[in-house]
Each structure stands twice: as structure tokens, then as C-alpha cells.
Amino acid sequence: MDPDRKNSEEVAEPLLAYRNPECLESTPARTLRIVAEYVEPQTRLRKAGVQNTVVFFGSARILPRDVAEEKLRAIENAGGEGGSKPSRHVLRQARRDLEMSRYYEDARELARLITRWSLAVSSQGRFLVVCSGGGPGIMEAANRGATEAGGKSIGFNIKLPMEQKPNPYITPDLSFLFHYFFMRKLWFAQPARALIVFPGGYGTMDELMEFMTLIQTGKIGHHMILLYGSRWWKTAINFRWLLRSGTISEEDLRLLRFVDSPSNALELLKKFIRRDRTVRAFLQRAVP
């Protein structure tokens, strides 16, 4: 080979290992990806001044009231002018969706009340920041209520086979996307001071049981768990039967509080926070 030609050819510079996608997405680099899902959220939350959160869980399928009303109206009117009459099943589902929409509106109102209280305690609103899973339904309602109150809110979204886009009410610099469920759960738990759980499905039950187990076994400090919608929860899970069966204790049952209105939930949260030394240490003055 002509040495002059060899010297004139540019030699491609190798990629640094931490900039090499092939390396970072490989099986041996899984540990690095896990660490990244700890370090990156930690850095961003610290930069935003977030230290304490109130986490909202609940179904992604629960609709806002106006959307549920419009859906029911469209179904009821579908049979007019020669159109096909909707089935009883479809009509029953639409009426159920409208009934369940009260939980969306209550979550929205509760998040608004919590955020207003947080802003009253600390002008920057970082005293307690509303946090959700970042998707639709109850998650959207929580972020929406916080935004409407003029505060920030967090969305911890998860990459799923079925696409789940971040809802539009999350504070942009507090919108996160996780690959690993367990890292997402860690960030739900670590800065949380309270968990408010609305009616939901498998994902909601999973998060609730995870929190209850962590508190029961002393793996995380004392957190308040509020189950919103006492009738729904006591129908979905027979907690008293677990107690009578001897599979849980009275002390385990006391980990839970049932609430049925945003104002009642806020008052219980306030009482709990006033007793929480960790949160009080964050403030320069007493919690009202």
C-alpha cells in the first residue's frame, strides 16, 4: 500500500465506552443501566429541590367526568336516526365509567388542596410535591390538580409494551421514564411521606401491597397510607377476613386509613405531617 495514501486516510476514532450504545444496551452493562436509573432521578430531584412527596396511585382507565359524560351521551344517542342500538353491555360500561369518574375529580381536587397547602407552608411549593406514575386516569388527575393550584408535580412513567405517554400536566423538568419497575418503585418510596391509593387494577394493587410490606417489615420509615373510597376498597379486599384468618395482625391493619372526601384526606395528612420529624426539619417554621 502507498504510505502516502495510508497517511491521508482518516482513521475513525473509537467511541468512549460510556458513549457506546452497543455496550450500554448489552446484557453485561445491565448494572450500569440500573445505576443510571438511580443517579439521574436523584440528580434532577435534588436540582428541583424536591425532598418530600405525596404519591397518588390508581387506575389509568378512570376518565375525567366531562369525558365520561360525553362518552355516555354519544352511546345513548347512537341508536337515533336509524343507527344501531348500543348493547346493554356497552351502555352499562359507559354508565360505570361515569360513576367511577368521581374518583378522577376527587383525586384532582385532593392534589390541588395538598399543593395549595404546600405553597402556603413554603413559597416555592417544595414542602410536599404531588407525585404520580405519569400516565392517564388517576395519575393525570393528580398532576392536573397540582398544576391547577400553581405548583409542581412529578411523573414517574414506565416504558411498557403498550404505549403510555406522559400526561400533559407533569412539570416538564420532573417528568421521568423508567425501564426497570423496581427502580421506579424505589423512587416512589424513597422521598414519599404519604401514599394515597384510589381504586385501581393489578398495578395499583401491586404498588399498595409493596408499600404495605415495606412498612410492615420496617424497610422504610413510617408512611401514611390512605385508601380513597372506603366502600370500593372494602369490597375489593376483605381486610377483616385477613385479620380473622390470622394472616395479618391488628397492627398490620392499622397501617391503613380509609377516606371518602378530599377534605378528610387532607386533614388526616396534615395531622400525620405535623408529627413527622423528618418533614418538620425541612421547614424553617411550624407546619400550620
Coordinates of C-alpha atoms in Angstrom, one line a residue:
M1 CA 0.0 0.0 0.0
D2 CA 1.1 3.5 -0.8
P3 CA 2.3 5.0 2.5
D4 CA 1.2 8.5 1.4
R5 CA -2.3 7.1 0.7
K6 CA -2.4 5.4 4.1
N7 CA -1.5 8.6 5.9
S8 CA -4.1 10.6 4.0
E9 CA -6.9 8.3 5.1
E10 CA -8.7 9.3 8.3
V11 CA -8.7 6.7 11.0
A12 CA -12.1 6.5 12.8
E13 CA -11.7 7.4 16.5
P14 CA -13.2 4.7 18.7
L15 CA -16.1 5.5 20.9
L16 CA -15.7 6.1 24.6
A17 CA -17.3 3.1 26.4
Y18 CA -19.9 5.2 28.2
R19 CA -20.9 6.7 24.8
N20 CA -21.2 3.4 23.0
P21 CA -24.9 2.4 22.7
E22 CA -24.0 -1.2 21.8
C23 CA -22.1 -1.5 25.0
L24 CA -24.6 0.3 27.2
E25 CA -27.5 -1.8 25.9
S26 CA -25.7 -5.1 26.3
T27 CA -26.5 -7.7 29.0
P28 CA -23.2 -7.1 30.8
A29 CA -24.0 -3.4 31.2
R30 CA -27.3 -4.0 32.9
T31 CA -25.8 -2.9 36.2
L32 CA -24.8 0.4 34.7
R33 CA -28.4 1.0 33.4
I34 CA -29.8 0.2 36.9
V35 CA -27.3 2.7 38.5
A36 CA -28.3 5.3 35.9
E37 CA -31.9 5.0 36.9
Y38 CA -30.9 5.8 40.4
V39 CA -28.4 8.6 39.7
E40 CA -30.3 10.5 37.1
P41 CA -33.6 10.9 39.0
Q42 CA -31.6 11.7 42.2
T43 CA -29.7 14.5 40.4
R44 CA -32.8 16.0 38.9
L45 CA -34.9 15.9 42.0
R46 CA -32.2 17.5 44.1
K47 CA -31.8 20.2 41.5
A48 CA -35.5 20.9 41.7
G49 CA -35.3 20.9 45.5
V50 CA -37.7 18.0 45.9
Q51 CA -37.3 16.3 49.2
N52 CA -40.8 15.1 50.2
T53 CA -43.6 13.7 48.1
V54 CA -47.2 12.6 48.3
V55 CA -47.7 9.7 45.9
F56 CA -51.0 9.1 44.2
F57 CA -51.8 5.6 42.8
G58 CA -55.0 4.5 41.0
S59 CA -56.4 3.2 37.7
A60 CA -55.2 4.6 34.4
R61 CA -58.6 3.8 33.0
I62 CA -60.7 6.2 35.1
L63 CA -61.9 9.1 33.0
P64 CA -62.5 12.8 33.7
R65 CA -66.2 13.5 34.4
D66 CA -66.7 15.6 31.2
V67 CA -65.1 12.9 29.0
A68 CA -67.2 10.1 30.7
E69 CA -70.4 12.2 30.3
E70 CA -69.6 12.9 26.6
K71 CA -68.9 9.2 26.0
L72 CA -72.2 8.1 27.6
R73 CA -74.1 10.8 25.7
A74 CA -72.6 9.6 22.4
I75 CA -73.6 6.0 23.1
E76 CA -77.1 6.8 24.2
N77 CA -77.6 8.9 21.0
A78 CA -76.1 6.2 18.7
G79 CA -79.4 4.5 18.3
G80 CA -81.1 7.5 16.8
E81 CA -81.7 8.3 13.1
G82 CA -81.5 4.6 12.0
G83 CA -78.3 3.9 13.8
S84 CA -77.6 0.6 15.5
K85 CA -78.7 0.5 19.1
P86 CA -75.9 0.1 21.6
S87 CA -75.7 -3.2 23.5
R88 CA -76.6 -3.4 27.2
H89 CA -73.0 -4.2 27.9
V90 CA -71.7 -1.2 26.2
L91 CA -74.3 1.1 27.8
R92 CA -73.6 -0.4 31.3
Q93 CA -69.8 0.1 30.8
A94 CA -70.4 3.8 29.9
R95 CA -72.6 4.4 32.9
R96 CA -70.0 2.7 35.1
D97 CA -67.3 4.9 33.7
L98 CA -69.3 8.0 34.6
E99 CA -69.8 6.7 38.1
M100 CA -66.1 5.9 38.5
S101 CA -65.2 9.4 37.2
R102 CA -65.9 10.8 40.6
Y103 CA -62.6 9.4 41.7
Y104 CA -60.8 11.3 38.9
E105 CA -62.4 14.5 40.1
D106 CA -61.7 13.8 43.8
A107 CA -58.0 13.0 43.1
R108 CA -57.7 16.2 41.1
E109 CA -59.3 18.2 44.0
L110 CA -57.1 16.5 46.6
A111 CA -53.9 17.1 44.7
R112 CA -55.0 20.8 44.3
L113 CA -55.6 21.1 48.1
I114 CA -52.3 19.4 49.0
T115 CA -50.4 21.7 46.6
R116 CA -52.1 24.8 47.9
W117 CA -51.2 23.8 51.5
S118 CA -47.6 23.1 50.4
L119 CA -47.4 26.5 48.8
A120 CA -48.8 28.1 52.0
V121 CA -46.1 26.5 54.1
S122 CA -43.2 27.1 51.6
S123 CA -43.5 29.7 48.9
Q124 CA -41.6 27.5 46.4
G125 CA -44.0 24.6 46.9
R126 CA -41.3 22.1 47.7
F127 CA -42.6 21.2 51.1
L128 CA -44.7 18.4 49.7
V129 CA -44.8 17.7 46.0
V130 CA -47.5 15.6 44.4
C131 CA -46.2 12.5 42.5
S132 CA -47.8 10.1 40.2
G133 CA -47.0 7.3 37.8
G134 CA -47.1 9.9 35.0
G135 CA -49.8 8.3 32.9
P136 CA -53.6 8.8 32.4
G137 CA -56.5 8.3 34.7
I138 CA -55.9 8.9 38.4
M139 CA -52.2 9.7 37.6
E140 CA -53.3 12.5 35.3
A141 CA -55.8 13.8 37.8
A142 CA -53.1 14.1 40.5
N143 CA -50.7 16.0 38.2
R144 CA -53.6 18.1 36.9
G145 CA -54.8 19.2 40.3
A146 CA -51.3 20.2 41.4
T147 CA -50.8 22.2 38.2
E148 CA -54.1 24.0 38.7
A149 CA -53.0 25.0 42.2
G150 CA -49.9 26.6 40.7
G151 CA -47.4 24.0 42.0
K152 CA -45.0 21.5 40.6
S153 CA -45.7 17.8 40.2
I154 CA -43.7 14.7 39.4
G155 CA -44.5 11.9 36.9
F156 CA -42.6 8.6 37.2
N157 CA -43.6 6.9 33.9
I158 CA -42.6 3.4 32.8
K159 CA -41.7 2.1 29.4
L160 CA -44.3 -0.6 28.5
P161 CA -45.1 -2.8 25.5
M162 CA -48.4 -0.8 25.3
E163 CA -47.6 2.8 24.9
Q164 CA -48.2 5.0 27.9
K165 CA -47.5 8.7 27.1
P166 CA -46.8 11.1 29.9
N167 CA -49.8 13.2 30.7
P168 CA -49.6 16.9 29.9
Y169 CA -49.9 18.1 33.5
I170 CA -46.5 16.9 34.7
T171 CA -43.9 19.6 35.4
P172 CA -41.6 19.2 32.4
D173 CA -38.3 19.0 34.3
L174 CA -39.9 16.5 36.7
S175 CA -41.1 14.0 34.0
F176 CA -39.2 10.7 34.2
L177 CA -39.2 7.5 32.2
F178 CA -38.0 4.2 33.7
H179 CA -37.2 0.8 32.2
Y180 CA -37.0 -1.1 35.4
F181 CA -40.1 -1.4 37.5
F182 CA -38.1 -1.9 40.7
M183 CA -36.1 1.3 40.2
R184 CA -39.4 3.2 39.6
K185 CA -40.8 1.7 42.8
L186 CA -37.7 2.8 44.7
W187 CA -38.3 6.4 43.6
F188 CA -41.9 6.2 44.6
A189 CA -40.9 5.0 48.0
Q190 CA -37.7 6.9 48.9
P191 CA -39.0 10.5 49.1
A192 CA -42.6 9.7 49.9
R193 CA -44.2 10.7 53.1
A194 CA -47.7 9.5 52.3
L195 CA -49.4 7.2 49.8
I196 CA -52.9 7.9 48.6
V197 CA -54.4 5.0 46.7
F198 CA -57.5 5.3 44.6
P199 CA -59.5 2.4 43.0
G200 CA -57.3 0.5 40.5
G201 CA -56.3 -2.7 39.0
Y202 CA -53.3 -5.0 39.1
G203 CA -50.7 -2.2 39.0
T204 CA -52.4 -0.3 41.8
M205 CA -52.7 -3.4 44.0
D206 CA -49.0 -4.3 43.3
E207 CA -47.9 -0.8 44.5
L208 CA -50.1 -0.9 47.5
M209 CA -49.0 -4.3 48.7
E210 CA -45.4 -3.4 48.1
F211 CA -45.7 -0.3 50.3
M212 CA -47.5 -2.1 53.0
T213 CA -44.9 -4.9 53.1
L214 CA -42.0 -2.4 53.2
I215 CA -43.6 -0.5 56.1
Q216 CA -44.7 -3.7 57.9
T217 CA -41.2 -5.1 57.8
G218 CA -39.5 -1.8 58.7
K219 CA -37.6 -1.5 55.4
I220 CA -38.9 2.1 55.0
G221 CA -39.8 4.6 57.7
H222 CA -43.3 5.3 58.9
H223 CA -45.5 6.4 55.9
M224 CA -49.2 7.1 55.9
I225 CA -51.3 5.0 53.6
L226 CA -54.8 6.4 52.7
L227 CA -57.2 4.2 50.8
Y228 CA -59.6 6.5 49.0
G229 CA -63.1 5.2 48.6
S230 CA -63.8 3.0 51.6
R231 CA -66.8 1.1 50.1
W232 CA -64.8 0.3 47.0
W233 CA -61.7 -0.9 48.9
K234 CA -63.7 -2.9 51.5
T235 CA -65.5 -4.7 48.6
A236 CA -62.3 -5.3 46.6
I237 CA -60.2 -6.6 49.5
N238 CA -61.7 -8.1 52.7
F239 CA -59.1 -6.9 55.1
R240 CA -61.2 -8.0 58.1
W241 CA -61.2 -11.6 56.7
L242 CA -57.4 -11.5 56.5
L243 CA -57.4 -10.5 60.2
R244 CA -59.9 -13.2 61.2
S245 CA -57.8 -15.7 59.3
G246 CA -54.7 -14.8 61.3
T247 CA -52.7 -13.9 58.2
I248 CA -52.3 -10.2 59.4
S249 CA -52.5 -8.6 62.8
E250 CA -54.4 -5.6 64.2
E251 CA -51.2 -3.7 64.0
D252 CA -50.9 -4.5 60.3
L253 CA -54.5 -3.3 59.7
R254 CA -53.7 0.0 61.4
L255 CA -51.2 0.8 58.6
L256 CA -54.3 1.8 56.5
R257 CA -56.8 4.6 56.8
F258 CA -59.9 4.8 54.7
V259 CA -61.1 8.2 53.4
D260 CA -64.1 9.3 51.3
S261 CA -63.5 13.0 50.6
P262 CA -60.6 15.3 49.6
S263 CA -61.1 17.4 52.8
N264 CA -61.0 14.4 55.1
A265 CA -57.9 13.1 53.3
L266 CA -56.2 16.5 53.6
E267 CA -56.9 16.7 57.4
L268 CA -55.5 13.3 58.1
L269 CA -52.4 14.1 56.0
K270 CA -51.9 17.4 57.9
K271 CA -52.1 15.6 61.3
F272 CA -49.6 13.0 60.2
I273 CA -47.2 15.5 58.8
R274 CA -47.3 17.6 61.9
R275 CA -46.0 14.5 63.8
D276 CA -43.3 13.7 61.2
R277 CA -40.0 15.0 62.5
T278 CA -38.3 14.4 59.1
V279 CA -40.7 16.7 57.3
R280 CA -40.7 19.3 60.1
A281 CA -36.9 19.5 59.9
F282 CA -37.2 20.6 56.3
L283 CA -39.1 23.8 57.4
Q284 CA -38.0 27.0 59.0
R285 CA -41.3 27.4 60.8
A286 CA -44.1 25.3 62.3
V287 CA -46.4 23.4 60.0
P288 CA -49.9 25.1 60.0

